[in-house]
Amino acid sequence: MLKIVVCVKAVPDPKLACDLKIDPVTKTLLRCDVPMVLNSLDKHALEAALQIKAENGAYICVLSMGPPEAGSIVKECMALGADKGILLSDPCFGGADAYATAYTLATGVQKIGDVDAVLCGMASSDGATEWVGPEMAVMLGMPVVTRVREIIVGNDESWEVKSALENGYRRMRVRLPALLTVTRDLNAPRALSFSGIIKARKKVITQWRLDDLGVSAETVGIKGSPTIVTEMCAVDNARRVTFLEGTREEKAEQLLQKLIEGGLL
Amino acid sequence: MNHDNNPIWVIADQENCKLLPVTPQLVGQARLLADVLATSVEVVLLGEGIDTHTEKIFAAGADRIYVGDHPDLAMYHPEVYTDVIVKLTLEHHPQIMLMGSTSMGRELAPLVAARLETGLTAHCIDLRINQKGILEQKIPAYGGEITIVCPERRPQMATVAQGVFPSPSPEGGRGGEIVSIQGPFLPSDRIQTLELVMEEPDGIPLDTASCVIAGGAGAGDLQGWNQIVELAAILNAGLGCTRPAVDEGWAELDTMIGQSGKMVNPETYLGIGLSGEQQHMVGVTGANVMIAINSDKKSPVFEQVDVGIVDDCRDFVPVLLEKIRKYKEQQTSCQ
Ligand SMILES: Cc1cc2nc3c(=O)[nH]c(=O)nc-3n(C[C@H](O)[C@H](O)[C@H](O)COP(=O)(O)OP(=O)(O)OC[C@H]3O[C@@H](n4cnc5c(N)ncnc54)[C@H](O)[C@@H]3O)c2cc1C
Ligand SMILES: Nc1ncnc2c1ncn2[C@@H]1O[C@H](COP(=O)(O)O)[C@@H](O)[C@H]1O
């Protein structure tokens, strides 16, 4: 049976993420209590795995690196139908850049063992580098296809997939074990069901710390990160706004005039 | 190892034998950085039938070009391209390597960085050399800007979207050294491209539109979004969006404006139902007139525009559409 790992990330709720602001004076982040949710693209990665499981049978393992609070999103994935949930959590993992994140996750995938496919989102909503998937693939010695918008055929040896380009796509064949990063065009993620939530209550999340992964503290988290943030600053935008006043009709009329002046009509 | 005099590299990006504008833009910026560091700019150009591009790359500021012109390199292949670039890097030790945030660069950059075990910064909006001779890579975040460096490992790698740096005015007669890369280029059998399919984009292309309308989360639902689509059509404007509009499935990822999307350069920008988040706004440069419609008078978007309309866009846009239609009718009936 196929063993599929889905990498999922807990991100600050994008609907509230604009509350995270740089304090212009202290140059540190203001308000860090925004609740964490499952990264939107990772839902599509999980859905792809669930569909493969429904069609061909598969064992789905969800893997996340994050603070203990990220356990809730792993639980959510189990309620959606994942067979196993693993949270990589250790104070040493904090402050990781894309490289150290990919390294830590890759070590987790290796510990899971005999993995046929790793699925990631194309990007996370807070980091949005798109690097974690491909970097992990290199570390695992797997081929990677990014921006997968369709999985056409999936058997045990190779998958045929469509990878999105700016104006079109590439149809590719990739040999397993492989890593794919997925876009939202791939599928429509299912909603949580009540029975799923009940079943997931009994499932336990596996937690692996630094010692469980058997790697040195120098290779993970901030210490294992080649890049560091040296400065944060608030930006001053130099435009002065004039508000259009009056009723809705009057404002629309004034805007129409502006558009005409601007040569748009 | 002392890297002070090592070159700055740009990985050229071509599609169907056409050099993408991001390449001379990066070479131009690399030239400025190289002058600070008193070093050279070198470009890696891979493809087939591409030697015609060398002149343009030299004119943009390059001193040397590594050309891999070979049928096996004709189309971008992640593993083959990664191999070639990694091998060249280990021979020549560039201190900085820049790539475009293009379809190719977004995949190739992390593959190369992971193989070289070095850092990589995504979608930078500015690159500078600091007093220590280290590359400062700026990205927008949290309503401001953050600076990232890769202090120890080399090369220092970054991707940059098309349009972040200006296209340099070509220095005619500027030449340099061409070094040809020899094969064999072992094709990888782990990944095969079976077919390349191009689809026609619909609507006015964003990159060249003189008016760009961007819609955001405030559209509320597909119906609200479609009013914005209609407005863009009637004004002959390019239609872009913010991230939530993509997440909701209203708009295509290709039309997202900002740090990890498209850079636009319109004369008029009209933002509807969006909060003016830095990651979106950095995508809009050089507009003469910026206009925003937002129901919240305190929205940060109003600190970044010239004309503000405080209203619910779901009610306001239909009224505006009606007025534009009437005006257009009048115009045609008068002629
Ligand atoms: C690394 C990184 C890269 C990113 N890159 C990009 C990028 O390239 N492009 C991009 O767009 N985003 C990007 N983002 C996301 C970005 O940070 C913001 O989340 C996003 O731009 C916000 O979109 P928005 O303004 O539409 O939504 P919101 O911030 O939710 O704002 C919605 C606005 O609409 C207003 N509104 C609500 N209802 C109405 C109504 N009925 N009428 C009028 N107004 C209304 C609200 O007052 C609010 O101001 C990136 C994020 C990260 C972390
Ligand atoms: N901390 C993490 N834990 C699990 N998966 C992650 C983590 N960070 C990134 N990923 C995966 O990598 C993808 C791309 O993330 P990014 O490179 O941050 O844009 C995400 O969609 C996830 O699938």
XYZ file of C-alpha atoms and ligand atoms in Angstrom:
676
model
C 0.000 0.000 0.000
C 1.181 3.528 -0.755
C 2.498 5.469 2.181
C 1.888 9.181 1.737
C 3.208 11.943 3.995
C 1.363 15.265 3.903
C 3.255 18.242 5.346
C 0.949 20.720 7.010
C 1.777 24.013 8.643
C -0.023 25.973 11.341
C -0.148 29.632 10.258
C -1.599 32.768 11.878
C -5.216 33.076 10.717
C -4.841 35.071 7.459
C -8.084 36.930 8.228
C -6.431 38.408 11.324
C -2.806 38.381 10.212
C -2.926 42.107 9.420
C -2.979 42.628 13.193
C 0.638 41.483 13.247
C 2.457 44.755 12.807
C 5.938 46.071 13.302
C 6.151 48.602 16.094
C 7.899 51.589 14.501
C 9.685 52.406 17.761
C 10.802 49.074 19.186
C 11.038 47.466 15.726
C 9.539 44.270 17.033
C 6.257 42.542 16.303
C 3.124 43.853 17.935
C 0.276 41.503 18.859
C 1.413 37.940 18.486
C -1.735 36.305 19.837
C -3.390 35.730 16.440
C -4.902 32.195 16.452
C -3.264 29.491 14.346
C -5.086 27.689 11.531
C -4.213 25.022 8.970
C -2.431 26.605 5.970
C -5.005 26.781 3.203
C -2.974 25.082 0.449
C -2.093 22.201 2.748
C -5.796 21.312 2.861
C -5.563 20.649 -0.863
C -2.489 18.466 -0.335
C -4.359 16.452 2.299
C -7.440 16.199 0.077
C -5.296 14.796 -2.755
C -3.978 12.122 -0.405
C -7.483 11.303 0.829
C -8.703 10.883 -2.759
C -5.816 8.560 -3.597
C -6.614 6.603 -0.460
C -10.272 6.308 -1.456
C -9.392 5.089 -4.953
C -6.319 2.920 -4.502
C -5.852 2.604 -0.790
C -3.070 4.449 1.024
C -1.714 5.070 4.492
C -1.696 8.799 5.189
C 0.659 10.334 7.687
C 0.407 14.039 8.465
C 3.618 15.786 9.495
C 3.968 19.241 10.971
C 6.737 21.179 12.633
C 5.609 23.847 15.038
C 4.916 24.865 18.623
C 2.740 22.556 20.768
C -0.339 24.608 19.758
C 0.117 23.307 16.212
C -1.134 19.979 17.544
C -4.660 21.248 16.925
C -4.177 21.394 13.164
C -2.670 17.895 13.148
C -5.765 16.746 15.031
C -7.933 18.491 12.447
C -6.188 16.546 9.665
C -6.833 13.305 11.541
C -10.492 14.223 11.824
C -10.478 14.691 8.051
C -9.189 11.144 7.557
C -5.408 10.985 8.032
C -4.244 7.723 9.629
C -1.401 9.126 11.678
C -0.398 12.564 12.903
C 3.112 13.592 13.886
C 4.114 16.905 15.394
C 7.785 17.837 15.425
C 8.013 20.136 18.381
C 10.996 21.218 20.421
C 12.202 24.597 21.647
C 15.323 24.024 19.497
C 13.194 24.029 16.310
C 12.133 27.668 16.799
C 13.210 30.428 14.444
C 13.878 28.073 11.529
C 14.171 29.513 8.025
C 13.028 27.535 4.971
C 16.263 25.531 4.862
C 16.187 24.436 8.508
C 12.443 23.766 8.274
C 12.973 21.560 5.235
C 15.822 19.768 6.989
C 13.810 19.053 10.127
C 10.791 17.844 8.149
C 13.022 15.695 5.905
C 14.460 14.040 8.994
C 10.901 13.349 10.132
C 10.027 11.782 6.758
C 13.115 9.589 6.998
C 12.141 8.446 10.461
C 8.651 7.562 9.205
C 10.411 5.437 6.586
C 9.374 3.712 3.325
C 7.502 6.759 2.115
C 6.209 6.661 -1.487
C 5.091 10.266 -1.802
C 5.366 13.508 0.123
C 2.740 16.174 -0.554
C 3.157 19.829 0.393
C 1.271 23.009 -0.326
C 2.834 25.219 -2.974
C 3.306 27.949 -0.367
C 2.417 28.815 3.192
C 0.388 31.949 3.857
C 2.890 33.381 6.346
C 6.263 32.301 4.944
C 5.161 32.052 1.322
C 8.636 31.197 0.110
C 7.608 28.059 -1.828
C 11.012 26.683 -0.805
C 10.207 24.090 1.850
C 8.894 21.419 -0.569
C 11.697 21.501 -3.161
C 14.453 21.839 -0.529
C 13.051 18.871 1.352
C 12.990 16.865 -1.902
C 16.713 17.502 -2.402
C 17.458 16.455 1.168
C 15.404 13.278 0.730
C 16.939 12.536 -2.670
C 13.494 12.594 -4.281
C 12.430 14.177 -7.571
C 10.013 17.086 -7.153
C 7.228 18.575 -9.227
C 6.003 21.959 -8.004
C 2.608 23.629 -8.590
C 0.728 20.430 -9.339
C -2.789 21.250 -10.495
C -3.875 17.769 -11.530
C -2.819 14.215 -10.691
C -3.808 12.255 -13.776
C -2.673 8.738 -13.034
C -1.278 7.446 -9.818
C 0.012 3.898 -9.571
C 2.759 2.514 -7.363
C 5.660 3.257 -9.680
C 5.101 6.641 -11.231
C 2.544 9.407 -11.336
C 1.502 11.543 -14.234
C 0.777 15.110 -13.178
C 0.118 18.570 -14.581
C 2.300 21.356 -13.264
C 0.999 24.909 -13.683
C 3.024 27.467 -15.635
C 2.287 31.161 -15.987
C 0.072 30.598 -19.048
C -0.437 26.888 -19.344
C 0.997 23.727 -17.895
C 3.559 20.958 -18.261
C 2.352 17.375 -18.298
C 5.021 15.355 -16.516
C 5.747 11.849 -15.396
C 7.550 11.487 -12.090
C 8.922 8.319 -10.566
C 8.089 7.422 -6.969
C 9.141 8.092 -4.301
C 8.560 11.722 -5.171
C 7.554 15.031 -3.632
C 4.780 17.186 -5.062
C 3.718 20.714 -4.125
C 0.111 21.448 -4.960
C -2.058 24.408 -5.999
C -5.675 25.041 -5.132
C -6.821 24.040 -8.618
C -6.053 20.426 -7.746
C -9.294 19.742 -5.840
C -11.940 21.075 -3.483
C -11.063 20.096 0.097
C -13.817 18.318 2.025
C -15.312 19.842 5.145
C -14.883 18.417 8.628
C -17.622 15.947 9.525
C -19.037 15.397 12.976
C -18.240 11.678 12.910
C -14.686 12.490 11.849
C -14.248 14.783 14.834
C -15.585 12.096 17.187
C -13.274 9.447 15.723
C -10.254 11.746 15.869
C -10.829 12.329 19.565
C -9.534 8.867 20.260
C -6.521 9.164 17.965
C -3.315 10.347 19.578
C -0.781 12.664 18.063
C 2.784 11.425 18.008
C 5.245 14.058 19.210
C 8.877 13.915 18.205
C 11.439 16.136 19.838
C 15.062 16.785 18.916
C 16.266 13.566 20.602
C 13.701 11.478 18.742
C 15.009 12.737 15.411
C 18.589 11.987 16.388
C 20.049 15.153 14.902
C 22.265 17.766 16.472
C 20.788 21.001 17.809
C 23.185 22.893 15.530
C 21.294 21.736 12.415
C 17.778 22.808 13.354
C 15.881 25.972 14.275
C 17.631 29.298 14.288
C 21.085 27.684 14.626
C 20.564 25.528 11.556
C 19.279 28.452 9.488
C 21.642 29.920 6.910
C 19.619 33.153 6.818
C 18.711 35.545 9.624
C 16.502 38.598 9.955
C 18.668 41.549 10.940
C 16.235 44.397 10.879
C 12.554 45.267 10.860
C 11.219 48.664 10.050
C 7.860 50.279 9.481
C 7.367 51.868 6.083
C 6.106 55.365 5.506
C 4.065 55.784 2.348
C 4.136 59.301 1.089
C 0.703 59.875 -0.448
C -1.927 62.271 0.922
C -5.459 61.078 0.494
C -8.409 63.252 -0.472
C -11.697 61.639 0.459
C -14.620 62.074 -1.912
C -17.556 63.406 0.111
C -21.323 63.304 -0.247
C -23.941 60.691 -0.943
C -23.119 57.458 -2.749
C -24.460 58.987 -5.986
C -22.312 62.087 -5.556
C -19.184 60.094 -4.798
C -19.751 57.915 -7.848
C -20.230 61.020 -9.969
C -16.960 62.541 -8.733
C -15.110 59.289 -9.385
C -16.586 59.150 -12.895
C -15.200 62.644 -13.540
C -11.776 61.558 -12.265
C -11.817 58.562 -14.587
C -12.751 60.794 -17.512
C -9.954 63.242 -16.618
C -7.595 60.309 -16.430
C -8.461 59.394 -20.000
C -10.051 56.099 -19.069
C -13.373 56.905 -20.711
C 37.697 31.025 2.228
C 37.719 34.705 1.388
C 34.865 35.483 -0.964
C 35.429 39.218 -1.253
C 36.379 39.220 -4.891
C 34.210 36.410 -6.094
C 31.756 37.259 -8.846
C 28.030 37.932 -8.693
C 25.942 35.549 -10.757
C 22.622 35.897 -12.479
C 20.864 32.818 -13.843
C 19.298 33.893 -17.132
C 15.691 33.030 -17.809
C 14.435 32.356 -21.306
C 11.206 30.890 -22.579
C 10.826 29.622 -26.139
C 14.166 31.238 -27.004
C 12.981 34.657 -25.768
C 15.003 36.248 -22.991
C 12.644 37.328 -20.185
C 12.962 41.029 -19.165
C 13.803 39.999 -15.600
C 17.241 38.834 -16.781
C 18.632 42.218 -17.937
C 16.927 43.794 -14.903
C 18.831 41.478 -12.561
C 22.067 41.942 -14.492
C 21.634 45.713 -14.163
C 21.186 45.450 -10.404
C 24.039 42.931 -10.131
C 26.237 45.502 -11.909
C 25.470 48.089 -9.223
C 26.241 45.577 -6.460
C 29.408 44.422 -8.221
C 30.679 47.985 -8.477
C 30.341 48.355 -4.707
C 32.234 45.105 -4.172
C 34.703 45.761 -6.999
C 33.963 42.442 -8.595
C 32.483 41.118 -11.824
C 29.015 40.124 -13.028
C 28.638 36.717 -14.614
C 25.574 35.165 -16.188
C 24.625 31.537 -16.756
C 22.564 31.138 -19.922
C 21.104 27.727 -20.690
C 18.932 26.669 -23.640
C 19.194 25.940 -27.311
C 19.785 28.494 -30.055
C 20.236 31.230 -27.492
C 23.581 32.809 -28.419
C 21.727 35.830 -29.841
C 20.970 36.908 -26.265
C 24.572 37.403 -25.243
C 24.787 40.906 -26.686
C 21.810 42.089 -24.673
C 23.202 40.541 -21.489
C 26.602 42.195 -21.952
C 24.882 45.507 -22.696
C 23.016 45.214 -19.386
C 26.318 45.009 -17.501
C 27.690 41.468 -17.567
C 31.423 40.748 -17.833
C 31.242 37.058 -18.618
C 28.583 34.622 -19.786
C 28.619 30.866 -19.333
C 26.621 29.597 -22.281
C 25.155 26.098 -22.332
C 23.669 25.872 -25.819
C 22.593 22.300 -26.351
C 19.513 20.264 -27.369
C 19.511 18.594 -23.935
C 19.125 22.032 -22.341
C 16.508 23.316 -24.796
C 13.690 23.111 -22.290
C 14.011 23.792 -18.577
C 14.393 20.506 -16.727
C 14.662 20.808 -12.925
C 17.262 18.091 -12.393
C 19.417 18.745 -15.448
C 19.491 22.518 -14.877
C 20.202 22.073 -11.166
C 23.109 19.774 -11.952
C 24.706 22.163 -14.429
C 24.398 25.172 -12.127
C 25.613 23.334 -9.025
C 28.643 21.989 -10.863
C 29.559 25.432 -12.236
C 29.074 27.009 -8.815
C 31.442 24.555 -7.181
C 34.057 25.413 -9.809
C 33.731 29.189 -9.712
C 32.354 30.073 -6.237
C 30.136 33.071 -6.911
C 29.441 35.019 -3.720
C 25.932 36.008 -4.782
C 23.459 34.242 -7.072
C 20.262 35.913 -8.304
C 17.303 34.385 -10.134
C 13.933 35.696 -11.333
C 10.755 34.792 -9.430
C 9.510 33.127 -12.599
C 8.006 29.713 -13.244
C 11.556 28.404 -13.599
C 13.274 30.393 -10.858
C 10.710 29.565 -8.201
C 11.499 25.874 -8.610
C 15.148 25.976 -9.618
C 16.333 28.358 -6.880
C 15.401 26.102 -3.921
C 16.789 23.036 -5.707
C 20.136 24.751 -6.229
C 20.180 26.297 -2.740
C 19.483 22.982 -1.027
C 22.172 21.221 -3.055
C 24.668 23.948 -2.141
C 23.435 23.933 1.465
C 23.018 27.676 1.508
C 20.350 30.268 2.296
C 17.801 31.665 -0.123
C 15.470 34.630 0.211
C 12.168 34.699 -1.657
C 10.782 37.514 -3.774
C 13.029 40.387 -2.655
C 12.052 43.981 -3.327
C 15.511 45.450 -2.801
C 19.111 44.245 -2.654
C 22.016 46.200 -1.199
C 25.562 45.611 -0.005
C 26.164 46.593 3.632
C 29.369 47.900 5.209
C 30.603 44.389 5.821
C 30.221 43.564 2.148
C 27.224 41.320 2.815
C 24.091 41.285 0.693
C 21.079 42.805 2.442
C 17.895 41.327 1.065
C 14.711 43.270 1.751
C 11.230 41.848 1.767
C 7.941 43.398 2.855
C 6.350 41.918 5.964
C 3.966 42.883 8.731
C 3.120 46.233 7.210
C 6.802 47.142 7.022
C 10.034 45.865 5.633
C 12.432 43.272 6.966
C 16.069 42.751 6.085
C 17.479 39.252 5.698
C 21.131 38.276 5.362
C 23.001 35.053 4.836
C 26.116 35.869 6.858
C 28.252 32.768 6.419
C 27.236 30.351 3.722
C 27.841 31.035 0.050
C 26.522 31.866 -2.405
C 24.014 34.317 -0.970
C 20.926 33.527 -3.004
C 17.784 35.537 -3.728
C 14.883 35.596 -6.164
C 13.360 38.817 -7.465
C 10.157 39.336 -9.458
C 10.123 40.864 -12.898
C 9.701 44.629 -12.671
C 11.250 45.154 -9.242
C 14.423 46.582 -10.763
C 14.302 48.813 -13.838
C 15.416 47.521 -17.205
C 18.904 49.034 -17.606
C 19.523 51.318 -20.545
C 21.848 49.207 -22.676
C 25.471 50.238 -22.896
C 26.200 49.738 -26.579
C 29.533 48.272 -27.534
C 29.974 46.729 -24.101
C 31.341 43.229 -24.526
C 32.764 40.450 -22.437
C 33.959 36.915 -22.337
C 31.860 33.962 -23.458
C 32.647 30.607 -21.905
C 30.848 27.671 -23.399
C 29.686 24.876 -21.112
C 30.359 21.417 -22.465
C 28.084 18.396 -22.093
C 27.224 15.646 -21.734
C 24.114 16.718 -19.879
C 22.748 13.514 -18.475
C 18.995 13.515 -18.837
C 17.290 12.463 -15.631
C 14.832 9.595 -15.920
C 13.104 10.426 -12.655
C 11.142 13.295 -14.172
C 10.044 13.576 -17.768
C 8.165 16.390 -19.433
C 5.608 14.727 -21.695
C 3.973 17.826 -23.053
C 4.041 21.604 -22.760
C 0.661 23.257 -23.234
C 0.231 27.017 -23.494
C -3.177 28.529 -22.759
C -4.425 31.928 -23.914
C -4.658 34.383 -21.043
C -7.987 36.198 -20.920
C -8.498 39.891 -20.321
C -6.070 42.786 -20.621
C -2.496 41.801 -19.698
C -1.630 43.300 -16.323
C 1.996 44.090 -17.100
C 1.149 46.600 -19.791
C -2.288 47.910 -18.757
C -2.430 51.668 -18.249
C -5.213 51.217 -15.720
C -5.141 48.417 -13.190
C -8.019 47.508 -10.914
C -7.267 45.243 -7.985
C -9.992 43.541 -6.004
C -9.636 42.154 -2.497
C -11.366 40.256 0.267
C -13.912 43.088 0.635
C -15.689 41.891 -2.524
C -17.338 39.452 -0.123
C -18.429 36.738 -2.516
C -18.401 35.749 -6.157
C -21.256 38.085 -6.945
C -19.373 41.031 -5.448
C -16.269 39.935 -7.303
C -18.107 39.780 -10.616
C -19.094 43.437 -10.266
C -15.394 44.252 -10.116
C -14.767 42.075 -13.177
C -17.454 44.058 -14.998
C -15.918 47.366 -13.932
C -12.509 46.309 -15.254
C -14.045 45.273 -18.563
C -15.963 48.508 -19.094
C -12.877 50.600 -18.239
C -10.601 48.466 -20.386
C -8.469 47.939 -17.308
C -6.236 45.049 -16.311
C -7.783 43.128 -13.432
C -5.548 42.058 -10.578
C -6.249 40.863 -7.066
C -4.934 40.253 -3.571
C -4.199 36.883 -2.028
C -7.645 36.302 -0.427
C -9.332 36.649 -3.850
C -7.168 33.762 -5.047
C -7.836 31.779 -1.887
C -11.586 32.218 -2.324
C -11.311 30.945 -5.874
C -12.582 34.193 -7.472
C -9.379 34.960 -9.354
C -6.422 33.130 -10.842
C -3.075 33.078 -9.061
C -1.475 34.590 -12.184
C -3.398 37.800 -11.543
C -2.279 38.320 -7.940
C -0.380 41.590 -7.565
C 2.444 41.962 -5.078
C 5.596 40.574 -3.584
C 4.918 36.975 -4.569
C 2.824 37.844 -7.601
C 2.899 40.331 -10.466
C 4.497 43.759 -10.469
C 2.374 46.342 -12.267
C 3.183 49.783 -13.490
C -0.081 51.482 -14.455
C -0.937 55.163 -14.762
C -4.063 54.680 -12.695
C -4.537 52.147 -9.912
C -7.911 51.444 -8.342
C -7.948 49.169 -5.288
C -11.355 47.853 -4.243
C -12.072 46.167 -0.915
C -8.461 45.654 0.016
C -6.519 46.754 3.054
C -3.341 48.050 1.430
C -1.151 45.358 2.945
C 2.493 46.019 2.100
C 2.884 42.640 0.381
C 0.247 43.691 -2.139
C 1.158 47.388 -2.457
C 4.827 46.788 -3.327
C 3.500 45.307 -6.558
C 2.221 48.693 -7.705
C 4.860 51.165 -8.794
C 4.904 54.498 -10.534
C 1.154 55.109 -10.709
C 0.152 58.743 -11.296
C -3.145 58.352 -9.560
C -3.988 55.821 -6.888
C -7.603 55.391 -5.812
C -9.105 53.141 -3.134
C -12.616 52.098 -2.207
C -12.933 50.675 1.294
C -15.746 50.630 3.845
C -13.376 51.336 6.723
C -12.173 54.927 6.842
C -9.240 53.874 9.055
C -7.980 51.233 6.627
C -4.233 51.563 5.995
C -4.959 51.582 2.261
C -6.020 55.216 2.587
C -2.513 56.177 3.710
C -1.214 54.995 0.355
C -3.561 56.527 -2.188
C -4.481 59.951 -3.567
C -8.229 59.517 -3.760
C -10.302 57.683 -1.170
C -13.908 56.563 -1.244
C -15.323 55.310 2.032
C -18.176 53.027 1.074
C -19.292 49.443 0.817
C -17.961 48.372 -2.567
C -20.826 45.932 -3.045
C -23.208 48.885 -3.118
C -20.907 51.469 -4.617
C -19.579 49.579 -7.642
C -23.033 48.943 -9.180
C -23.837 52.664 -8.888
C -20.535 53.548 -10.524
C -21.102 50.981 -13.275
C -24.505 52.487 -13.990
C -22.978 55.967 -14.278
C -20.236 54.778 -16.596
C -22.771 53.014 -18.822
C -24.924 56.131 -19.038
C -21.909 58.259 -19.832
C -20.796 55.870 -22.553
C -24.289 55.858 -24.105
C -24.301 59.652 -24.170
C -20.907 59.687 -25.828
C -21.985 57.333 -28.614
C -25.325 59.075 -29.181
C -23.605 62.463 -29.555
C -21.247 61.281 -32.246
C 5.396 36.359 2.400
C 4.047 36.835 1.970
C 3.849 37.204 0.655
C 2.613 37.704 0.238
N 2.479 38.090 -1.039
C 1.320 38.662 -1.433
C 1.173 39.152 -2.759
O 2.065 39.031 -3.609
N 0.014 39.741 -3.082
C -1.026 39.894 -2.181
O -2.050 40.477 -2.542
N -0.912 39.418 -0.949
C 0.224 38.816 -0.546
N 0.318 38.356 0.728
C -0.857 38.475 1.616
C -0.975 39.876 2.232
O -0.173 39.913 3.391
C -2.399 40.214 2.655
O -2.909 39.171 3.441
C -3.361 40.455 1.507
O -2.800 41.320 0.548
C -4.628 41.054 2.039
O -5.608 41.104 1.030
P -6.894 42.025 1.168
O -6.469 43.423 1.351
O -7.766 41.723 0.010
O -7.653 41.450 2.444
P -7.806 42.060 3.899
O -6.508 42.440 4.477
O -8.667 41.113 4.627
O -8.593 43.409 3.670
C -9.908 43.504 3.220
C -10.285 44.984 3.218
O -11.553 45.132 2.622
C -12.327 46.041 3.380
N -13.719 45.662 3.184
C -14.390 44.628 3.738
N -15.646 44.579 3.277
C -15.776 45.619 2.413
C -16.845 46.085 1.605
N -18.044 45.475 1.573
N -16.629 47.180 0.831
C -15.418 47.778 0.830
N -14.383 47.374 1.572
C -14.547 46.292 2.346
C -11.853 45.908 4.791
O -12.045 47.134 5.494
C -10.361 45.595 4.609
O -9.597 46.770 4.625
C 1.535 37.815 1.152
C 1.731 37.398 2.464
C 2.967 36.910 2.867
C 3.156 36.484 4.284
N 6.600 24.033 9.730
C 6.094 23.271 8.749
N 5.522 22.064 9.049
C 5.002 21.286 8.070
N 5.000 21.630 6.773
C 5.535 22.816 6.425
C 6.116 23.695 7.373
N 6.564 24.788 6.727
C 6.272 24.609 5.413
N 5.662 23.411 5.221
C 5.186 22.827 3.953
O 5.813 23.502 2.875
C 4.848 24.190 2.076
C 5.435 25.493 1.523
O 5.769 26.370 2.565
P 6.670 27.681 2.337
O 7.958 27.213 1.771
O 6.776 28.285 3.705
O 5.930 28.554 1.365
C 3.637 24.326 2.973
O 2.448 24.437 2.209
C 3.696 23.028 3.790
O 3.176 21.943 3.046
